[in-house]
Amino acid sequence: MSGRALLESRRVRPIYDALDSGAYRSAAATAQKLLKSQPDYPLVQALLCVALIRSGRASEARPVALKVAAKRPAEASVLGALQMALVDLRLFDEIAKLYKDLWDRSKGTNEEFGAHAVMGFARVKDWKALQAVALKMHKAHNEGNYLWWGIAGLYLQAINSPEAQRSLLLTLPSRLISSQPSQTLHPERLHLHLRILLAQVPPDAPADHASLTEARQVLGKEGVAEVVKTSLALQEIRREVLERAKRWDELREDAVKELEAGSVNYANHLSLISALQHLSSEEATSSARSLFEARVAAVPLERGHLLAQLELERVLPSSPSDPTRLHELINAYFKAFGTKPVCYEDLRPYLAHLLDAQQPVAPILEHFRAVFAGESPTLQTIINAHKLLRFAEGVRTAEEESEKAEVFMKLHAEGLPHGKNLPETELQPADDLAVLAGLALISAWSTSHDVKYLHRALVHLESALAQSTPSYRLKILLIRIYRLLAAPSPVFAHSGSLRIQNIQQDTLSHFALSRASIFSTAADGDHSIFLAFPSLGNGGIWGMGEKENAEMIVKAYHKEAYSQLEDFISFADRIANSLQRHLALLELRKLDLSDGAVSDNRDYSLIPEWQAHGVSVDAQTDMGTKQAGHWLRAFALIYKGVLGASLGSTQVADNETAVEAFKTELTPQEAALFDFAHVLVQFNAATDDEARKSTVQAAAVFFKELEREYENATSEKSVALPWEALHIAQTAFEANALLELAVPAPSANKKKKGKAPSAPLFDVARSTLLKISEPPATALAVEGKFKADCGDLNAELVQTVGKGLQDARRKIWEGVKEGASRRFGTGGGA
Amino acid sequence: MSILRPFRATDLFSFNNINLDYWTETYSLSFYQSYLATWPELCVVAEHPSSTLMGYVIGKVEGRGTDYHGHVTALSISPSHRRINLATVLMDVLERVSDEMHKGWFVDLFVRLSNATAIGMYKRLGYSVFRRVVGYYGDDEDAYGEHAPLMA
């Protein structure tokens, strides 16, 4: 190393060391000290940016980073640090521009700058700029991967362009590929080649479209078949090509060949069945039936072959309108695989098919019932039989469901010993019986509106969970029921125990967080409920995801994983536009709302949907309506309107058509709140007393209606659930908050106050809130009723669960009362 | 059986029934996407005809010379889809790709000492312990290193 370089290395080494060891403040301080004597030192400036960002001072780093970038430094060490800073600052465009300029200045000779420019454009999805650089690089250096970077860029540019331009834009990459001396056998490049050809085929294209023919020719070229054989991705796209080209015989022959060779990939079975549907050949269908039968005989432990028989019989029945053969196959399947957990999921569609076609199912149900009378049926077989019967036997009365629940719990108790030697980390084989008991009681409540069934469900589910602590199904049902019963502490305890990590924030946080604001104690407005998801305040998975996803698109591009690109981009978009992100953050009262499309990534599939055909547990246990895009827009409008009013805007939005669209996703109270927000804006916009008077009247009606609903919901005879009363109270609080935001408060001076036009608004809000925030007797007297409802169950557990429910409920209502009391003073003036 | 297809980034929205399992970690987005970007052919999903995900395997290839081999980073089957040979099928795909596409010499993996279920399964698949790695896992638990040869 030269003397100069050695000196420089000595000066900056401490900064690197400090960054490496996480001492970011120290790194920043050292860098700043160095810059005092040498203010124009790009490397140290770049390192300073990194240190500032990592110590939470990104806003200070930003101007420095932009300044360094503007100088277009070409040294590797500077660029390394600068890129790190720009990525952390999400200044992705700057990175792309920086390297593009450096590459231009090198007159396209510096491959490293060029490659970075390509990756920079990949990061921001500027495919047009990307392919231009890549193809120039290919021309200059003739490297295979530059060409394919360019081809991929052209493809992505084409598919993201308006339809009219797409075809033209796709001809260039096609030509680039076909002008190559030989067919690529690189699996990713081959996959991309086929995708480009498929993209040129319009949806209604004939089977002999030129691109389809070309795709088939590519698949037939020397060496390609061997590559396809080892690649599931290529096998998938090959099937797609043949399907688009309507080569049903070829698809059929391929599938038969694979199955005869022992393939267990169900994609082959499905491909064969699909081909048969299009061929409409009795001979071919009959031959397939024989093939499946032979495979069943040869490999009886492989359920795919039996499933394929079922599927074939469903879509191409041996005797139309005669379900006998389907019955035989269902029974055969149950006999062979009734001991497997997957049995219910496998057979359910075929039962549904029979039920929907109103064909008889009795012979099959008899077969399932026979299990209970059989000799030592396995626990799983009993469970499967019960699940299938539950699905097919139709809806029961509340009493029947309640009795069924006790049967399930008895079986659960009998089944527990099967898992007594299992470690605590394993699920209990008997779990599903407790889940079934819970579901039966949910149905009993849903039919009768008698909350005792939900109380009993809690006891049974908590009891089962104590024996099987990892069971997510039990936890999710408990979460759903506790929410309905307005008991947030156990909700968050159970959702916390799910150990939701990373992406699951997006897909699973909704179980605990949807409408969670009704559980935040109005006393301190703290959002302690969100302690279950601590990183939400920092942007959560969505904040981190933005950077990670961008880097991964770059990585996939760099590694030529072309088969992944579109999916990576789709994934990144779905995270960025996540509905749950907006819902969760709105629940936290942040208003970073985009008006763009949102992607609903919420996973509801974990709810065990094992009720009768046509009955949804999700629908039964939802707390109000499902919040989605319309809900988001409605609340965005509420807050934008009110905030606008608070800033003096008198713009009154037309909301009539909007409410109609939103109604499906708003509870009645939320819809009323929406109108109330509109009233507030109108109040501010009113120019005369008459107009103001009418809006005050409308507001008074809103609050009086809330009072009436509250009284109804909390009366002794009410069948409303506890969360509903809380929701009414929360709506009143929210309305009051909106009022305080939108309308200037009347003067504190009693003489002046009485004359202020807004005084009646505040008076009625206060009066309603003080009434509604009184904990209802029905809410507080839970423990006694709980004990009475569950008197025959385990006394200790009933005591624990009942007390837990009571305490949680009391805590929430006390918080509500305290919140009102703090806001308005106890019984005194505002 | 099940539909075997490449693991896609968007599968991360649907794998909760597999991942809400004591032994299965849900890693960062970049963890999964790094594997998909580098070894997409070694990341495979088993999908039920109803579109539910049943299980997945995530792997890579590494090493040089006669040490060039496939590695199982993660193999997980949803509890509702166990005891139907899925793990064997997924391992088979990974082994075949390691062998036929990459010409690897063997496949190896790490498994927690306390994960008796997984250890038993790998034994049935022909894997044997060749070393113990102290403190391999983030919580300091030791791991068995296990391997099985491929037909080269």
XYZ file of C-alpha atoms in Angstrom, chain A residues 188 230 232-233 236 264-266 270 302-304 339-342 345-346 425-427 472-473 498-499 501-504 506-508 545 548-549 552 555-556 559 561 564 567-568 570-571 574 601 603 606, chain B residues 1-10 12-13 15-17 19-20 22-23 25-30 33-34 36-38 40 44 48-50 52 54 79-84 89 93 97 100-101 117:
98
model
C -33.840 -19.737 -16.237
C -35.107 -31.736 -13.907
C -40.553 -28.207 -12.104
C -40.773 -24.634 -13.427
C -45.188 -26.158 -15.561
C -46.490 -38.749 -7.620
C -46.876 -35.169 -8.805
C -50.633 -34.536 -8.770
C -54.816 -32.982 -13.159
C -50.257 -43.147 -2.622
C -53.468 -41.180 -2.173
C -53.055 -39.153 -5.361
C -56.744 -42.489 9.334
C -54.945 -39.486 7.820
C -55.532 -35.872 8.889
C -55.822 -34.767 5.242
C -59.829 -31.737 3.116
C -59.548 -34.347 0.370
C -43.992 -28.805 21.601
C -46.319 -31.210 19.789
C -50.025 -30.883 19.098
C -53.133 -22.286 16.721
C -56.652 -23.422 15.890
C -48.876 -17.307 18.277
C -45.398 -15.754 18.001
C -43.011 -13.021 12.984
C -42.111 -10.932 9.957
C -44.523 -11.447 7.027
C -47.124 -12.789 9.455
C -49.256 -8.613 7.322
C -51.208 -11.834 7.073
C -52.142 -12.588 10.682
C -40.192 -4.788 3.407
C -35.744 -5.793 1.466
C -38.028 -6.329 -1.506
C -34.234 -8.932 -3.614
C -30.540 -10.026 -6.449
C -32.891 -12.113 -8.571
C -28.430 -14.089 -10.399
C -33.425 -16.004 -11.600
C -38.843 -15.393 -9.984
C -43.488 -12.944 -8.592
C -40.951 -10.883 -6.625
C -45.975 -8.843 -7.418
C -44.958 -9.685 -3.849
C -48.731 -6.555 -2.448
C -53.022 -10.245 2.062
C -54.875 -14.946 5.792
C -56.340 -20.694 9.684
C -50.703 -36.844 -3.752
C -50.081 -33.208 -4.036
C -49.146 -30.757 -6.729
C -45.389 -30.193 -6.695
C -44.360 -26.809 -7.993
C -41.718 -24.143 -7.511
C -41.946 -22.047 -4.344
C -42.918 -18.471 -5.192
C -42.437 -15.285 -3.181
C -46.205 -14.813 -3.016
C -45.232 -16.263 1.860
C -48.789 -14.909 2.166
C -47.801 -20.561 4.419
C -49.059 -19.828 7.915
C -50.676 -23.224 8.380
C -45.237 -22.124 9.800
C -47.375 -21.856 12.931
C -43.188 -24.971 17.153
C -40.228 -26.186 15.117
C -39.255 -20.461 12.011
C -40.733 -17.649 9.960
C -37.679 -15.841 8.719
C -37.279 -12.372 7.237
C -38.509 -11.627 3.717
C -34.946 -11.440 2.439
C -36.155 -14.310 -1.370
C -32.382 -14.852 -1.243
C -35.514 -18.023 -4.411
C -33.167 -15.641 -6.211
C -30.158 -17.940 -6.009
C -35.093 -21.338 -7.297
C -40.380 -26.520 -3.832
C -53.320 -29.303 -2.156
C -55.845 -29.206 -5.032
C -57.825 -26.761 -2.867
C -53.793 -24.808 0.534
C -49.149 -28.528 2.496
C -49.668 -30.691 10.799
C -52.874 -31.366 8.831
C -50.880 -32.902 6.024
C -48.556 -35.255 7.859
C -48.239 -39.011 7.629
C -48.789 -39.047 3.856
C -41.489 -36.672 -1.734
C -37.217 -33.613 -5.429
C -32.227 -31.699 -8.506
C -29.241 -34.444 -11.893
C -29.079 -30.680 -12.332
C -39.599 -36.326 15.209
